PDB file of C-alpha atoms in Angstrom:
ATOM      1  CA  MET A1488     -40.006 126.135-119.280  1.00 79.00           C
ATOM      2  CA  GLN A1489     -39.117 124.289-116.098  1.00 90.00           C
ATOM      3  CA  THR A1490     -37.680 120.797-116.560  1.00 95.00           C
ATOM      4  CA  ILE A1491     -38.162 118.098-113.945  1.00 96.00           C
ATOM      5  CA  THR A1492     -35.230 115.718-113.654  1.00 97.00           C
ATOM      6  CA  ARG A1493     -34.257 112.588-111.723  1.00 97.00           C
ATOM      7  CA  ALA A1494     -33.073 114.820-108.879  1.00 97.00           C
ATOM      8  CA  HIS A1495     -36.550 116.369-108.470  1.00 97.00           C
ATOM      9  CA  LEU A1496     -38.272 112.995-108.530  1.00 97.00           C
ATOM     10  CA  ALA A1497     -35.786 111.552-106.024  1.00 97.00           C
ATOM     11  CA  GLU A1498     -36.389 114.546-103.755  1.00 97.00           C
ATOM     12  CA  THR A1499     -40.153 113.938-103.891  1.00 96.00           C
ATOM     13  CA  ILE A1500     -39.650 110.256-103.012  1.00 96.00           C
ATOM     14  CA  TYR A1501     -37.424 111.357-100.131  1.00 97.00           C
ATOM     15  CA  ALA A1502     -40.155 113.709 -98.878  1.00 96.00           C
ATOM     16  CA  GLU A1503     -43.038 111.266 -99.362  1.00 94.00           C
ATOM     17  CA  VAL A1504     -41.565 107.958 -98.275  1.00 93.00           C
ATOM     18  CA  GLY A1505     -39.035 108.931 -95.635  1.00 87.00           C
ATOM     19  CA  LEU A1506     -36.112 106.950 -97.026  1.00 93.00           C
ATOM     20  CA  SER A1507     -32.692 108.567 -97.152  1.00 95.00           C
ATOM     21  CA  ARG A1508     -31.878 110.838-100.102  1.00 96.00           C
ATOM     22  CA  ASN A1509     -29.382 108.305-101.434  1.00 96.00           C
ATOM     23  CA  GLU A1510     -31.805 105.437-101.197  1.00 95.00           C
ATOM     24  CA  SER A1511     -34.579 107.487-102.804  1.00 96.00           C
ATOM     25  CA  ALA A1512     -32.374 108.236-105.786  1.00 97.00           C
ATOM     26  CA  ALA A1513     -31.260 104.600-106.013  1.00 96.00           C
ATOM     27  CA  LEU A1514     -34.833 103.332-105.949  1.00 96.00           C
ATOM     28  CA  LEU A1515     -35.952 105.693-108.685  1.00 97.00           C
ATOM     29  CA  GLU A1516     -33.177 104.163-110.779  1.00 97.00           C
ATOM     30  CA  VAL A1517     -34.322 100.644-109.869  1.00 96.00           C
ATOM     31  CA  VAL A1518     -37.892 101.429-110.969  1.00 97.00           C
ATOM     32  CA  LEU A1519     -36.754 102.861-114.324  1.00 98.00           C
ATOM     33  CA  GLU A1520     -34.396  99.922-114.866  1.00 97.00           C
ATOM     34  CA  ARG A1521     -37.204  97.402-114.178  1.00 97.00           C
ATOM     35  CA  MET A1522     -39.399  99.170-116.693  1.00 97.00           C
ATOM     36  CA  ALA A1523     -36.602  99.309-119.268  1.00 97.00           C
ATOM     37  CA  ARG A1524     -35.952  95.593-118.841  1.00 96.00           C
ATOM     38  CA  ALA A1525     -39.614  94.695-119.301  1.00 96.00           C
ATOM     39  CA  LEU A1526     -39.761  96.777-122.477  1.00 97.00           C
ATOM     40  CA  GLU A1527     -36.481  95.306-123.705  1.00 95.00           C
ATOM     41  CA  SER A1528     -37.972  91.819-123.508  1.00 94.00           C
ATOM     42  CA  GLY A1529     -40.902  93.037-125.571  1.00 94.00           C
ATOM     43  CA  ASN A1530     -43.484  93.412-122.815  1.00 96.00           C
ATOM     44  CA  SER A1531     -45.742  96.418-122.543  1.00 97.00           C
ATOM     45  CA  ILE A1532     -46.253  98.320-119.297  1.00 98.00           C
ATOM     46  CA  LYS A1533     -49.729  99.432-118.337  1.00 98.00           C
ATOM     47  CA  ILE A1534     -49.943 102.022-115.567  1.00 98.00           C
ATOM     48  CA  SER A1535     -53.581 102.695-114.760  1.00 96.00           C
ATOM     49  CA  GLY A1536     -54.406 106.389-114.634  1.00 95.00           C
ATOM     50  CA  PHE A1537     -51.152 107.220-116.407  1.00 98.00           C
ATOM     51  CA  GLY A1538     -50.727 105.370-119.671  1.00 98.00           C
ATOM     52  CA  THR A1539     -49.314 102.396-121.537  1.00 98.00           C
ATOM     53  CA  PHE A1540     -45.782 101.911-122.841  1.00 98.00           C
ATOM     54  CA  SER A1541     -45.574  99.350-125.618  1.00 97.00           C
ATOM     55  CA  VAL A1542     -42.960  98.139-128.046  1.00 97.00           C
ATOM     56  CA  ARG A1543     -43.816  98.181-131.707  1.00 96.00           C
ATOM     57  CA  GLN A1544     -41.978  96.400-134.500  1.00 95.00           C
ATOM     58  CA  LYS A1545     -41.309  98.577-137.538  1.00 94.00           C
ATOM     59  CA  GLY A1546     -40.566  97.098-140.930  1.00 94.00           C
ATOM     60  CA  ARG A1547     -37.876  98.134-143.387  1.00 93.00           C
ATOM     61  CA  ARG A1548     -38.673 101.181-145.469  1.00 94.00           C
ATOM     62  CA  ILE A1549     -36.917 103.604-147.752  1.00 94.00           C
ATOM     63  CA  GLY A1550     -36.192 106.941-146.125  1.00 94.00           C
ATOM     64  CA  ARG A1551     -34.650 110.028-147.641  1.00 93.00           C
ATOM     65  CA  ASN A1552     -32.028 112.409-146.366  1.00 92.00           C
ATOM     66  CA  PRO A1553     -34.098 115.593-146.238  1.00 93.00           C
ATOM     67  CA  LYS A1554     -31.096 117.772-147.018  1.00 93.00           C
ATOM     68  CA  THR A1555     -29.601 115.892-149.956  1.00 94.00           C
ATOM     69  CA  GLY A1556     -32.606 113.883-151.165  1.00 92.00           C
ATOM     70  CA  VAL A1557     -30.494 110.727-151.191  1.00 94.00           C
ATOM     71  CA  GLU A1558     -32.487 107.538-150.523  1.00 94.00           C
ATOM     72  CA  VAL A1559     -31.382 105.599-147.443  1.00 93.00           C
ATOM     73  CA  PRO A1560     -32.814 102.260-146.315  1.00 93.00           C
ATOM     74  CA  ILE A1561     -34.300 102.392-142.794  1.00 93.00           C
ATOM     75  CA  LEU A1562     -33.780  98.967-141.283  1.00 92.00           C
ATOM     76  CA  PRO A1563     -36.430  97.046-139.332  1.00 94.00           C
ATOM     77  CA  ARG A1564     -36.392  98.204-135.731  1.00 94.00           C
ATOM     78  CA  ARG A1565     -38.313  98.259-132.495  1.00 96.00           C
ATOM     79  CA  VAL A1566     -39.747 101.505-131.194  1.00 96.00           C
ATOM     80  CA  LEU A1567     -41.329 102.412-127.886  1.00 97.00           C
ATOM     81  CA  VAL A1568     -44.701 104.121-127.967  1.00 97.00           C
ATOM     82  CA  PHE A1569     -46.464 105.758-125.034  1.00 98.00           C
ATOM     83  CA  ARG A1570     -50.243 106.042-125.059  1.00 98.00           C
ATOM     84  CA  PRO A1571     -51.433 108.414-122.345  1.00 98.00           C
ATOM     85  CA  SER A1572     -54.547 107.326-120.440  1.00 97.00           C
ATOM     86  CA  GLN A1573     -57.768 109.352-120.566  1.00 96.00           C
ATOM     87  CA  VAL A1574     -57.063 110.420-116.979  1.00 96.00           C
ATOM     88  CA  LEU A1575     -53.640 111.862-117.868  1.00 97.00           C
ATOM     89  CA  LYS A1576     -55.027 113.539-120.988  1.00 96.00           C
ATOM     90  CA  ALA A1577     -57.708 115.182-118.852  1.00 96.00           C
ATOM     91  CA  LYS A1578     -55.118 116.299-116.280  1.00 96.00           C
ATOM     92  CA  VAL A1579     -52.907 118.109-118.787  1.00 96.00           C
ATOM     93  CA  ASN A1580     -56.002 119.980-119.957  1.00 95.00           C
ATOM     94  CA  GLY A1581     -56.831 121.067-116.440  1.00 88.00           C
ATOM     95  CA  LEU A1582     -59.917 118.861-116.252  1.00 81.00           C
ATOM     96  CA  ALA A1583     -60.812 116.659-113.325  1.00 70.00           C
ATOM     97  CA  GLU A1584     -62.912 114.105-115.195  1.00 60.00           C
ATOM     98  CA  PRO A1585     -61.607 112.108-118.136  1.00 58.00           C
ATOM     99  CA  LEU A1586     -63.359 112.870-121.415  1.00 52.00           C
ATOM    100  CA  GLU A1587     -65.248 110.047-123.043  1.00 50.00           C
ATOM    101  CA  ASP A1588     -64.918 109.340-126.746  1.00 47.00           C
ATOM    102  CA  GLU A1589     -62.279 112.016-127.341  1.00 46.00           C
ATOM    103  CA  GLY A1590     -64.777 114.846-127.330  1.00 43.00           C
ATOM    104  CA  LEU A1591     -67.078 113.305-129.912  1.00 44.00           C
ATOM    105  CA  ASP A1592     -70.640 112.341-129.123  1.00 41.00           C
ATOM    106  CA  ARG A1593     -70.657 114.315-125.923  1.00 41.00           C
ATOM    107  CA  PRO A1594     -74.111 114.895-124.464  1.00 43.00           C
TER     108      PRO A1594
ATOM    109  CA  MET B 855     -46.741  94.327-116.995  1.00 96.00           C
ATOM    110  CA  THR B 856     -49.171  96.338-114.903  1.00 97.00           C
ATOM    111  CA  ARG B 857     -48.593  98.816-112.089  1.00 97.00           C
ATOM    112  CA  SER B 858     -49.249  96.105-109.482  1.00 96.00           C
ATOM    113  CA  GLU B 859     -46.920  93.640-111.219  1.00 97.00           C
ATOM    114  CA  LEU B 860     -44.209  96.297-111.269  1.00 97.00           C
ATOM    115  CA  ILE B 861     -44.746  96.873-107.541  1.00 97.00           C
ATOM    116  CA  SER B 862     -44.619  93.175-106.654  1.00 96.00           C
ATOM    117  CA  GLU B 863     -41.496  92.588-108.789  1.00 95.00           C
ATOM    118  CA  LEU B 864     -39.794  95.503-107.045  1.00 96.00           C
ATOM    119  CA  SER B 865     -40.910  94.239-103.643  1.00 96.00           C
ATOM    120  CA  SER B 866     -39.451  90.790-104.129  1.00 95.00           C
ATOM    121  CA  ALA B 867     -36.210  92.261-105.485  1.00 94.00           C
ATOM    122  CA  ASN B 868     -35.956  94.616-102.469  1.00 93.00           C
ATOM    123  CA  PRO B 869     -36.939  92.564 -99.415  1.00 94.00           C
ATOM    124  CA  HIS B 870     -35.545  95.216 -97.061  1.00 93.00           C
ATOM    125  CA  LEU B 871     -38.382  97.577 -98.064  1.00 93.00           C
ATOM    126  CA  ARG B 872     -41.950  97.412 -96.847  1.00 93.00           C
ATOM    127  CA  GLY B 873     -44.489  96.605 -99.563  1.00 93.00           C
ATOM    128  CA  ALA B 874     -46.422  99.758 -98.752  1.00 95.00           C
ATOM    129  CA  ASP B 875     -43.281 101.840 -99.261  1.00 95.00           C
ATOM    130  CA  VAL B 876     -42.572 100.278-102.649  1.00 96.00           C
ATOM    131  CA  GLU B 877     -46.134 101.054-103.669  1.00 97.00           C
ATOM    132  CA  LEU B 878     -45.748 104.627-102.452  1.00 97.00           C
ATOM    133  CA  ILE B 879     -42.495 105.040-104.395  1.00 97.00           C
ATOM    134  CA  VAL B 880     -44.028 103.819-107.664  1.00 97.00           C
ATOM    135  CA  ASN B 881     -47.162 105.922-107.198  1.00 97.00           C
ATOM    136  CA  THR B 882     -45.106 109.004-106.279  1.00 97.00           C
ATOM    137  CA  ILE B 883     -43.059 108.711-109.463  1.00 98.00           C
ATOM    138  CA  PHE B 884     -46.060 108.562-111.797  1.00 98.00           C
ATOM    139  CA  ASN B 885     -48.034 111.163-109.829  1.00 97.00           C
ATOM    140  CA  GLU B 886     -45.121 113.593-109.954  1.00 97.00           C
ATOM    141  CA  ILE B 887     -44.652 113.133-113.689  1.00 98.00           C
ATOM    142  CA  ALA B 888     -48.396 113.663-114.232  1.00 97.00           C
ATOM    143  CA  ALA B 889     -48.428 116.749-111.973  1.00 97.00           C
ATOM    144  CA  ALA B 890     -45.458 118.280-113.811  1.00 97.00           C
ATOM    145  CA  LEU B 891     -47.161 117.730-117.182  1.00 97.00           C
ATOM    146  CA  ALA B 892     -50.360 119.267-115.799  1.00 96.00           C
ATOM    147  CA  ARG B 893     -48.295 122.376-114.920  1.00 96.00           C
ATOM    148  CA  GLY B 894     -47.021 122.402-118.496  1.00 95.00           C
ATOM    149  CA  GLU B 895     -43.537 121.339-117.436  1.00 97.00           C
ATOM    150  CA  ARG B 896     -41.238 118.831-119.035  1.00 97.00           C
ATOM    151  CA  VAL B 897     -39.859 115.710-117.315  1.00 98.00           C
ATOM    152  CA  GLU B 898     -36.519 114.526-118.606  1.00 98.00           C
ATOM    153  CA  LEU B 899     -35.132 111.187-117.455  1.00 98.00           C
ATOM    154  CA  ARG B 900     -31.833 110.906-119.293  1.00 95.00           C
ATOM    155  CA  GLY B 901     -31.370 107.472-120.870  1.00 95.00           C
ATOM    156  CA  PHE B 902     -35.027 106.546-120.369  1.00 98.00           C
ATOM    157  CA  GLY B 903     -36.956 109.294-122.092  1.00 98.00           C
ATOM    158  CA  ALA B 904     -38.667 112.641-121.778  1.00 98.00           C
ATOM    159  CA  PHE B 905     -42.296 113.493-121.103  1.00 98.00           C
ATOM    160  CA  THR B 906     -43.583 116.732-122.575  1.00 98.00           C
ATOM    161  CA  VAL B 907     -46.920 118.266-123.482  1.00 97.00           C
ATOM    162  CA  LYS B 908     -47.770 119.303-127.003  1.00 97.00           C
ATOM    163  CA  ARG B 909     -50.429 121.744-128.067  1.00 96.00           C
ATOM    164  CA  ARG B 910     -52.967 120.699-130.653  1.00 96.00           C
ATOM    165  CA  ASP B 911     -54.789 123.457-132.509  1.00 96.00           C
ATOM    166  CA  ALA B 912     -58.561 123.611-132.650  1.00 95.00           C
ATOM    167  CA  ARG B 913     -59.889 121.767-135.666  1.00 95.00           C
ATOM    168  CA  LEU B 914     -63.077 120.624-137.263  1.00 95.00           C
ATOM    169  CA  GLY B 915     -63.565 116.941-136.449  1.00 94.00           C
ATOM    170  CA  ARG B 916     -66.264 114.627-137.575  1.00 94.00           C
ATOM    171  CA  ASN B 917     -68.648 112.370-135.769  1.00 94.00           C
ATOM    172  CA  PRO B 918     -67.525 109.035-137.212  1.00 93.00           C
ATOM    173  CA  ARG B 919     -71.027 107.606-136.966  1.00 94.00           C
ATOM    174  CA  THR B 920     -73.029 110.381-138.599  1.00 94.00           C
ATOM    175  CA  GLY B 921     -70.316 112.247-140.486  1.00 93.00           C
ATOM    176  CA  ALA B 922     -71.523 115.515-138.969  1.00 95.00           C
ATOM    177  CA  PRO B 923     -68.759 118.099-138.456  1.00 94.00           C
ATOM    178  CA  VAL B 924     -67.932 118.757-134.792  1.00 94.00           C
ATOM    179  CA  PRO B 925     -65.674 121.584-133.646  1.00 94.00           C
ATOM    180  CA  VAL B 926     -62.785 120.249-131.538  1.00 94.00           C
ATOM    181  CA  ASP B 927     -61.253 122.803-129.172  1.00 94.00           C
ATOM    182  CA  GLU B 928     -57.563 123.506-128.899  1.00 95.00           C
ATOM    183  CA  LYS B 929     -56.039 121.041-126.427  1.00 95.00           C
ATOM    184  CA  THR B 930     -52.829 119.810-124.869  1.00 96.00           C
ATOM    185  CA  VAL B 931     -51.665 116.199-125.167  1.00 97.00           C
ATOM    186  CA  PRO B 932     -48.998 114.332-123.185  1.00 98.00           C
ATOM    187  CA  PHE B 933     -46.072 113.125-125.288  1.00 98.00           C
ATOM    188  CA  PHE B 934     -43.198 110.746-124.562  1.00 98.00           C
ATOM    189  CA  LYS B 935     -39.952 110.645-126.486  1.00 98.00           C
ATOM    190  CA  THR B 936     -37.817 107.568-125.908  1.00 98.00           C
ATOM    191  CA  GLY B 937     -34.305 108.269-124.640  1.00 97.00           C
ATOM    192  CA  LYS B 938     -31.255 107.383-126.680  1.00 97.00           C
ATOM    193  CA  GLU B 939     -30.018 104.636-124.396  1.00 97.00           C
ATOM    194  CA  LEU B 940     -33.396 102.902-124.114  1.00 97.00           C
ATOM    195  CA  ARG B 941     -33.934 103.161-127.869  1.00 96.00           C
ATOM    196  CA  GLU B 942     -30.591 101.465-128.413  1.00 96.00           C
ATOM    197  CA  ARG B 943     -31.363  98.787-125.829  1.00 96.00           C
ATOM    198  CA  LEU B 944     -34.604  97.926-127.624  1.00 96.00           C
ATOM    199  CA  ASN B 945     -32.591  97.216-130.749  1.00 94.00           C
ATOM    200  CA  ARG B 946     -29.475  95.697-129.285  1.00 87.00           C
ATOM    201  CA  GLU B 947     -30.391  92.121-130.192  1.00 66.00           C
ATOM    202  CA  ALA B 948     -31.333  91.181-133.732  1.00 52.00           C
ATOM    203  CA  PRO B 949     -35.042  92.100-134.076  1.00 49.00           C
ATOM    204  CA  HIS B 950     -35.995  88.526-134.962  1.00 49.00           C
ATOM    205  CA  ARG B 951     -34.578  87.100-131.769  1.00 48.00           C
ATOM    206  CA  GLY B 952     -37.176  89.090-129.865  1.00 44.00           C
ATOM    207  CA  THR B 953     -40.078  87.287-131.537  1.00 46.00           C
ATOM    208  CA  SER B 954     -40.728  84.822-128.727  1.00 45.00           C
ATOM    209  CA  ALA B 955     -40.507  87.542-126.083  1.00 43.00           C
ATOM    210  CA  ARG B 956     -42.964  89.710-128.005  1.00 43.00           C
ATOM    211  CA  ALA B 957     -45.384  86.818-128.413  1.00 44.00           C
ATOM    212  CA  ALA B 958     -45.184  86.206-124.659  1.00 44.00           C
ATOM    213  CA  GLY B 959     -45.837  89.885-124.030  1.00 43.00           C
ATOM    214  CA  ARG B 960     -48.855  89.861-126.296  1.00 45.00           C
ATOM    215  CA  SER B 961     -50.461  86.850-124.638  1.00 44.00           C
ATOM    216  CA  LYS B 962     -49.838  88.426-121.231  1.00 41.00           C
ATOM    217  CA  SER B 963     -51.493  91.754-122.100  1.00 37.00           C
TER     218      SER B 963
END
């Protein structure tokens, strides 16, 4: 399977925006860093037509080493969750229109 | 933070760029990621995270209102896995120190 990396995205910015290759790569980094900083301070990021990144607080729980069965405490932590928008979900299924109600109650 | 807030923050931090260009950059990034996922490809941004698509098998769902069984076709869903560096950054400070920031984020969204 083909993997898209920073280099591909920077190349697309270079082609679309007409900045230099170096500046395109630098700006991609700036965008990701801005997003990371917002998430770090606990804010969520809502990109219409794409999805929402939000930070969720997880409480302490008892986990288990699957190999040895030994109980290990999992400390409280913050995790990032991405919820794709209906538009993105439709796109990855090759559909133009977003589905309503997740396929239930469709006319 | 919304797409437009991200664009305006980036614009004020980069006064040498035209606003329209900043908007184009942000839109290009998300459009490219979406297009790659639509082609079934994976997008890996080391340190930030990776976008992939996962296949969900067909299953028998239920109409939550009537309880009637509804066949749900096999489908593909977008998935994001947080990168190591970002995951560590989210937990760098003691979780409780982030309380005020989270409350601010909640009232904003």
